[in-house]
CSV table of N, CA and C in Angstrom, one decimal:
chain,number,residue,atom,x,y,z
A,1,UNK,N,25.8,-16.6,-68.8
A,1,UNK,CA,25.5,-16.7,-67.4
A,1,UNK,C,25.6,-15.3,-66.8
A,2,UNK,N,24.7,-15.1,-65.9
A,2,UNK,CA,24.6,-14.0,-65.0
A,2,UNK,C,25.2,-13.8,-63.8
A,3,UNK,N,25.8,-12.8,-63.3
A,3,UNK,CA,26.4,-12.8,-62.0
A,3,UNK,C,25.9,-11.5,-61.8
A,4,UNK,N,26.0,-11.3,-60.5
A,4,UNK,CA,25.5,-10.1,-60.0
A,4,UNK,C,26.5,-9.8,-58.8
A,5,UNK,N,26.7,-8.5,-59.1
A,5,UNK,CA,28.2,-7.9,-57.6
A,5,UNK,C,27.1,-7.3,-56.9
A,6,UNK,N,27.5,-7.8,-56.2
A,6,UNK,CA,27.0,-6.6,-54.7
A,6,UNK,C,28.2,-6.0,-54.0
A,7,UNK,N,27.5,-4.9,-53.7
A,7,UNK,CA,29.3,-4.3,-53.3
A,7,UNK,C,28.9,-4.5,-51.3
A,8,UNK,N,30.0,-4.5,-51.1
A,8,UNK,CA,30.2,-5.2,-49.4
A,8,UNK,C,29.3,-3.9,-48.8
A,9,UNK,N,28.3,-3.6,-48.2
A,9,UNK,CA,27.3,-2.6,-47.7
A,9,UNK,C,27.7,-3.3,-46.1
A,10,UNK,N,27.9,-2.6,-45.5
A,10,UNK,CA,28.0,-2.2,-43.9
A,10,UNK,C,26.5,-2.1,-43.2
A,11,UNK,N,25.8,-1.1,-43.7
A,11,UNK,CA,24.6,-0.7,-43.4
A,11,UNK,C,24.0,-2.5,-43.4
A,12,UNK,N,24.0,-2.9,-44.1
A,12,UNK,CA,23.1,-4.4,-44.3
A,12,UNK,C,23.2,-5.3,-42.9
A,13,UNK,N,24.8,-4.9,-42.8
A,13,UNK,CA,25.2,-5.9,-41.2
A,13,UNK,C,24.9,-5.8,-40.2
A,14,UNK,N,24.4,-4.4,-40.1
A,14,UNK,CA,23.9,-3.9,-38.6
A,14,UNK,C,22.6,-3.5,-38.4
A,15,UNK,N,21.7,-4.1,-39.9
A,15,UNK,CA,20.2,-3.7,-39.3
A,15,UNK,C,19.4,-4.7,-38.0
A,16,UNK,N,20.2,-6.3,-38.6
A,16,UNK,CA,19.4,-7.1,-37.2
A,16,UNK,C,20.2,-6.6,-35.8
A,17,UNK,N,21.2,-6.5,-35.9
A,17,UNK,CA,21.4,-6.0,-34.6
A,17,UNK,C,20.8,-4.9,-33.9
A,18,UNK,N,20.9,-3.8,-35.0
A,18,UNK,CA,20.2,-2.9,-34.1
A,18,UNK,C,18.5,-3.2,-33.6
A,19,UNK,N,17.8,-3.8,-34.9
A,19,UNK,CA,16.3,-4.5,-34.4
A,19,UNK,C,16.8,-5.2,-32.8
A,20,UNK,N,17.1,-6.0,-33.5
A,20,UNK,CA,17.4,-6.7,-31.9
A,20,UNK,C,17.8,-5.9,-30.4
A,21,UNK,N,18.5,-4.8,-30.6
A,21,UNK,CA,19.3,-4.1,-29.5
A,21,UNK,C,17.9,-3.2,-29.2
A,22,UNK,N,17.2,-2.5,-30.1
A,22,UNK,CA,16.0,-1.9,-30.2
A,22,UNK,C,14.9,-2.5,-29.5
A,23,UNK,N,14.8,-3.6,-29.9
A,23,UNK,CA,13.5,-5.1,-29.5
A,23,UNK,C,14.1,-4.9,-27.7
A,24,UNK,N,15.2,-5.8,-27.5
A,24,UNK,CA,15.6,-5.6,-25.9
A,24,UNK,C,15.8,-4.7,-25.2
A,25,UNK,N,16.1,-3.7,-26.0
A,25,UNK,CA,15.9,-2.0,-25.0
A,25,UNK,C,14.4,-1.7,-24.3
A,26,UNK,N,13.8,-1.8,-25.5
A,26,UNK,CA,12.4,-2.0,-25.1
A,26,UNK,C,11.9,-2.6,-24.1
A,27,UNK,N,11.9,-3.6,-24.0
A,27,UNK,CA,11.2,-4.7,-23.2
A,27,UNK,C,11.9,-5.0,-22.0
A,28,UNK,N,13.2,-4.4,-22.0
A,28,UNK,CA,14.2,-4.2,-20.7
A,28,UNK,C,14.1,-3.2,-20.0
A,29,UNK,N,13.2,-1.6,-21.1
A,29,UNK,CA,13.1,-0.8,-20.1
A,29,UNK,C,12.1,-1.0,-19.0
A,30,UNK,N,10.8,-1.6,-19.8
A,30,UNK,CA,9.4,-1.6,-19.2
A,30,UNK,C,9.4,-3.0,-18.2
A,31,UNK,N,10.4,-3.9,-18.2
A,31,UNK,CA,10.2,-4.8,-16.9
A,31,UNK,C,10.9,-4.3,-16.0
A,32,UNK,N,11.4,-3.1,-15.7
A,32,UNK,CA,12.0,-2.3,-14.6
A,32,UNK,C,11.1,-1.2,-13.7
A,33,UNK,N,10.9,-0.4,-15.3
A,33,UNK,CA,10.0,0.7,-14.7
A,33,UNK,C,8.9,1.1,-15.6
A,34,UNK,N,8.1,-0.2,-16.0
A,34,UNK,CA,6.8,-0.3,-16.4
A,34,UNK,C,6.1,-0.2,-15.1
A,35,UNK,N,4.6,-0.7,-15.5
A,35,UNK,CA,3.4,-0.5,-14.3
A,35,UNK,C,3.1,-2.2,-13.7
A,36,UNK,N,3.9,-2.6,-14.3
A,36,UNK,CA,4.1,-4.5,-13.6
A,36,UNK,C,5.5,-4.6,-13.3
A,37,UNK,N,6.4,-3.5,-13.7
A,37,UNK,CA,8.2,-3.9,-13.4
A,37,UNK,C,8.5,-4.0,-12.1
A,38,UNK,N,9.9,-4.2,-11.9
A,38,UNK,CA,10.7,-4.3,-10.8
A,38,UNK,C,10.2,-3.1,-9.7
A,39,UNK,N,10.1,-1.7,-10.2
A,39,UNK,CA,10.0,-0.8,-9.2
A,39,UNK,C,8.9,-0.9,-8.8
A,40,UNK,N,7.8,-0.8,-9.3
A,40,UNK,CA,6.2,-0.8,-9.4
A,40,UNK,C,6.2,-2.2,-8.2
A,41,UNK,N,6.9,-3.3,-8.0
A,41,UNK,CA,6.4,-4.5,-7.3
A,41,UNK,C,7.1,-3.8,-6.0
A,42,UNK,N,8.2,-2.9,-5.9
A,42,UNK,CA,8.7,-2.6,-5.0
A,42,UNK,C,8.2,-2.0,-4.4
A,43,UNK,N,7.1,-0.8,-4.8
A,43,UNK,CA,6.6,0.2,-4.4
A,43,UNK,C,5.1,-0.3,-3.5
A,44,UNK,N,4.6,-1.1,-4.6
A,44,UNK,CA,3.3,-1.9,-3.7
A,44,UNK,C,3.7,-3.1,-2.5
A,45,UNK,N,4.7,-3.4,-2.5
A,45,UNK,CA,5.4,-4.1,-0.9
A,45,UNK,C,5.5,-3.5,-0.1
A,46,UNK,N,6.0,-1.6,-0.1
A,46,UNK,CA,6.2,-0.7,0.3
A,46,UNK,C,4.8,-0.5,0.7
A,47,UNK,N,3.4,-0.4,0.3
A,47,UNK,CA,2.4,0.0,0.0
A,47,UNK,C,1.4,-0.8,1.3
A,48,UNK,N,1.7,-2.5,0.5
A,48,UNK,CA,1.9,-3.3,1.4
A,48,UNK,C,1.9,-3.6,3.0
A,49,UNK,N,2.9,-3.1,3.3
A,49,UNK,CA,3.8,-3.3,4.9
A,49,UNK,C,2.8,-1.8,5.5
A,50,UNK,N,2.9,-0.6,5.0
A,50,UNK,CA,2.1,0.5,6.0
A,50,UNK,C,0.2,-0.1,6.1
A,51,UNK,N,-0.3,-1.0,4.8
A,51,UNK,CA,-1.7,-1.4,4.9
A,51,UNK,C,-1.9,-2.2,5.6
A,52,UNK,N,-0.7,-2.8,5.9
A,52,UNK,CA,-0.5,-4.0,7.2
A,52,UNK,C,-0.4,-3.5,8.3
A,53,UNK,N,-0.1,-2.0,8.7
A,53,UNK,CA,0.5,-1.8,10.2
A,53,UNK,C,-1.0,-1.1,10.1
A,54,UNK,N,-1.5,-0.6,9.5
A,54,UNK,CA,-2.7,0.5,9.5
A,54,UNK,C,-3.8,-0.9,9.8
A,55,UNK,N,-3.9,-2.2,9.6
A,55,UNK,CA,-5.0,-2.9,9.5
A,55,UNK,C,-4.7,-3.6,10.7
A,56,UNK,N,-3.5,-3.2,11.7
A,56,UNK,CA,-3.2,-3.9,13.0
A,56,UNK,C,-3.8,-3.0,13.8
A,57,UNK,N,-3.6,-1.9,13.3
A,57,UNK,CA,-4.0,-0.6,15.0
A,57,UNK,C,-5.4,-0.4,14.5
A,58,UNK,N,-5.9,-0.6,12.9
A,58,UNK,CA,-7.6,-0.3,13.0
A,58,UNK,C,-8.0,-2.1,14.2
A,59,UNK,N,-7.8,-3.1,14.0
A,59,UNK,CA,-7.9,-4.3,14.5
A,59,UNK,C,-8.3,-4.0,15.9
A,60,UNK,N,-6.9,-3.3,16.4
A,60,UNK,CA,-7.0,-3.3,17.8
A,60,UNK,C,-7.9,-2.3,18.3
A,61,UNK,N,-7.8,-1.0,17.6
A,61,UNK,CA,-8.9,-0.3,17.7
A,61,UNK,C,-10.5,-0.6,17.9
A,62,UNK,N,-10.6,-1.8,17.1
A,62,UNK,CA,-11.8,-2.5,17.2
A,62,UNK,C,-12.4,-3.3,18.1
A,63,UNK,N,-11.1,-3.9,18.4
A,63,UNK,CA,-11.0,-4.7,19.5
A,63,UNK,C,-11.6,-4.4,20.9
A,64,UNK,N,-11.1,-3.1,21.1
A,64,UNK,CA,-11.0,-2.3,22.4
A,64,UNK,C,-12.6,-1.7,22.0
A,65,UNK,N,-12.9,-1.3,20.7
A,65,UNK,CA,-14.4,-0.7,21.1
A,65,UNK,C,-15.5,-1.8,21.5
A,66,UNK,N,-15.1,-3.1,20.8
A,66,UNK,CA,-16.0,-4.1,21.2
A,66,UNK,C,-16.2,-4.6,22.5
A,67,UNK,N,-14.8,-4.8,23.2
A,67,UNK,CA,-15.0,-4.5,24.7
A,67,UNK,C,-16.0,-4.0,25.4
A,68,UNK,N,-15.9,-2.4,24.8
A,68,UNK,CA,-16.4,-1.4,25.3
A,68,UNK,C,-18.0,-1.4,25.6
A,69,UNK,N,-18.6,-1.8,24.3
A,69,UNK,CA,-20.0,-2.2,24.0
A,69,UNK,C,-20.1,-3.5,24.8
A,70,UNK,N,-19.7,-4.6,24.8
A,70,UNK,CA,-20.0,-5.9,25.5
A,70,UNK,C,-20.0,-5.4,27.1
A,71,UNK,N,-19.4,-4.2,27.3
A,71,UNK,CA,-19.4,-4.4,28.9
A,71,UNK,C,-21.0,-3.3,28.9
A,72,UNK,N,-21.5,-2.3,27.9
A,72,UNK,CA,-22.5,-1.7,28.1
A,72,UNK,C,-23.5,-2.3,27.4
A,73,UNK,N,-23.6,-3.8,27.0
A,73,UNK,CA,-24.7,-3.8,26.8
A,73,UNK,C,-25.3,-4.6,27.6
A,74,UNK,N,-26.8,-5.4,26.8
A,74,UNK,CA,-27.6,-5.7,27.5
A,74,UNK,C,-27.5,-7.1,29.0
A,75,UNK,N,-27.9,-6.7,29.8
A,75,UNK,CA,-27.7,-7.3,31.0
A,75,UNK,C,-26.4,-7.2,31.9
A,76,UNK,N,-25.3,-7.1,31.0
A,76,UNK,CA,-24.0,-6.9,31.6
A,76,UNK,C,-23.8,-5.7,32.3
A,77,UNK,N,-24.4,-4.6,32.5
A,77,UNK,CA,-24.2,-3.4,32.2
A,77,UNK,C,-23.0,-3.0,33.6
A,78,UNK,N,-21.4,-2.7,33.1
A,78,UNK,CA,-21.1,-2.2,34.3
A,78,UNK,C,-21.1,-1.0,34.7
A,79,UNK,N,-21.2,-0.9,35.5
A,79,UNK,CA,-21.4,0.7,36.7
A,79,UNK,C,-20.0,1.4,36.8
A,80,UNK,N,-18.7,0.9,36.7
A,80,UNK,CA,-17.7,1.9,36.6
A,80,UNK,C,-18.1,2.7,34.8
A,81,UNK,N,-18.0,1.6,33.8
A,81,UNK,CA,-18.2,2.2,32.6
A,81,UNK,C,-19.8,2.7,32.2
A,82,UNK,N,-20.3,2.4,33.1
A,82,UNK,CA,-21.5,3.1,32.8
A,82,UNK,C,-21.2,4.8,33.4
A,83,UNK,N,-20.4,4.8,34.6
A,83,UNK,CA,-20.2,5.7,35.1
A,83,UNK,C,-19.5,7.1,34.4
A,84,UNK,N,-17.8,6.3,33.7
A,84,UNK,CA,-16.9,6.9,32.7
A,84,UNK,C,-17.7,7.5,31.8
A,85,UNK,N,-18.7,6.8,31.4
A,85,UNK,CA,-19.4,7.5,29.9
A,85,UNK,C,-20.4,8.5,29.7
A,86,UNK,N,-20.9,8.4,31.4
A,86,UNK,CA,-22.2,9.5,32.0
A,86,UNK,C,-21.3,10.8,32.0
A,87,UNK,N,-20.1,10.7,33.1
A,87,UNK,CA,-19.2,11.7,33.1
A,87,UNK,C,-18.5,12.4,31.9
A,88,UNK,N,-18.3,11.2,30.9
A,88,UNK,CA,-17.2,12.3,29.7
A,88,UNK,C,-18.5,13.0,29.2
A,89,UNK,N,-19.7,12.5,29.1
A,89,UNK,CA,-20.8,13.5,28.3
A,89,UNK,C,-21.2,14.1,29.3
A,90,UNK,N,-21.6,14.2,29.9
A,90,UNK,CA,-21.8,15.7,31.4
A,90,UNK,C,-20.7,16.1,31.6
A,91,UNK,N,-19.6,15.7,31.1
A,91,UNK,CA,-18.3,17.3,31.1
A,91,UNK,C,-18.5,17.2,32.5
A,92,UNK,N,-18.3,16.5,33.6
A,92,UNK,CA,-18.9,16.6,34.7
A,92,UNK,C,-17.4,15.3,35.7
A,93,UNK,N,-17.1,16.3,36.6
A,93,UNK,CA,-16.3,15.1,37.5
A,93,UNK,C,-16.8,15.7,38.6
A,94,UNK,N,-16.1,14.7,40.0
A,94,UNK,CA,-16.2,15.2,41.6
A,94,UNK,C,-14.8,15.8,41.8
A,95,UNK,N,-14.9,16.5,42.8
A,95,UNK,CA,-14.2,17.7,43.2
A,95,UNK,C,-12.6,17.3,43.4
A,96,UNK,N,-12.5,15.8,43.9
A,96,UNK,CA,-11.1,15.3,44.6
A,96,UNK,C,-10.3,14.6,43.4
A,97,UNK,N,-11.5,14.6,42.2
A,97,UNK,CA,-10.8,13.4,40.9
A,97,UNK,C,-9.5,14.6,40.1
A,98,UNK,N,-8.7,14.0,39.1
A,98,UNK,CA,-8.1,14.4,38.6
A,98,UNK,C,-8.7,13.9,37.1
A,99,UNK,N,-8.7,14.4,36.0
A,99,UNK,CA,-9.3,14.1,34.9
A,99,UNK,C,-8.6,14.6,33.8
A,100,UNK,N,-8.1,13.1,32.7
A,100,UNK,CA,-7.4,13.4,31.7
A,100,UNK,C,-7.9,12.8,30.6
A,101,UNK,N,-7.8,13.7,29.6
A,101,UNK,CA,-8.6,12.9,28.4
A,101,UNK,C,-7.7,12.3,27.3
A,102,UNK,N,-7.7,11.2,26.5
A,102,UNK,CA,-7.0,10.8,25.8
A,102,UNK,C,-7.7,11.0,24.7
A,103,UNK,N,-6.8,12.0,23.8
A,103,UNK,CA,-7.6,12.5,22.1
A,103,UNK,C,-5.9,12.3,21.2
């Protein structure tokens, strides 16, 4: 009959562990600070909230130009804004006005 010794090896006991500790290092770094991780979701919320305030003031901005046109266009045409808009392009006021530009 055959027997076989193996002598007690240390090294042998700690290869799954370290795979394993290796394997979860891994995949623990990159769901943090990969390009889908924790920070990355943080940064496009961040990203987010300023494309939200930027798509309120372009809105309103739009808002206010559409006004603008509906009161100069066809048949509506009013005469104060028809007036405002002759004056800012003739660079042109009357003598008593005060005149301030919003840039």
């Amino acid at each position: 009959m055959w027997t076989r010794h193996h002598k007690n090896r240390k090294f042998g006991r700690l290869v799954l562990p370290a795979v394993t500790i290796a394997f979860l290092g891994y995949f623990g770094y990159h769901s943090i600070h990969g390009d889908y991780g924790l920070k990355a979701g943080e940064k496009l919320d961040v990203l987010l909230a300023t494309r939200n305030t930027e798509l309120a003031s372009l809105v309103h901005a739009r808002k206010k130009l559409e006004t603008q046109v509906r009161l100069l266009s066809d048949g509506s045409l009013d005469r104060d804004m028809m007036d405002e808009k002759a004056r800012y392009q003739l660079n042109m006021s009357k003598p008593n006005e005060i005149v301030i530009f919003n840039r």
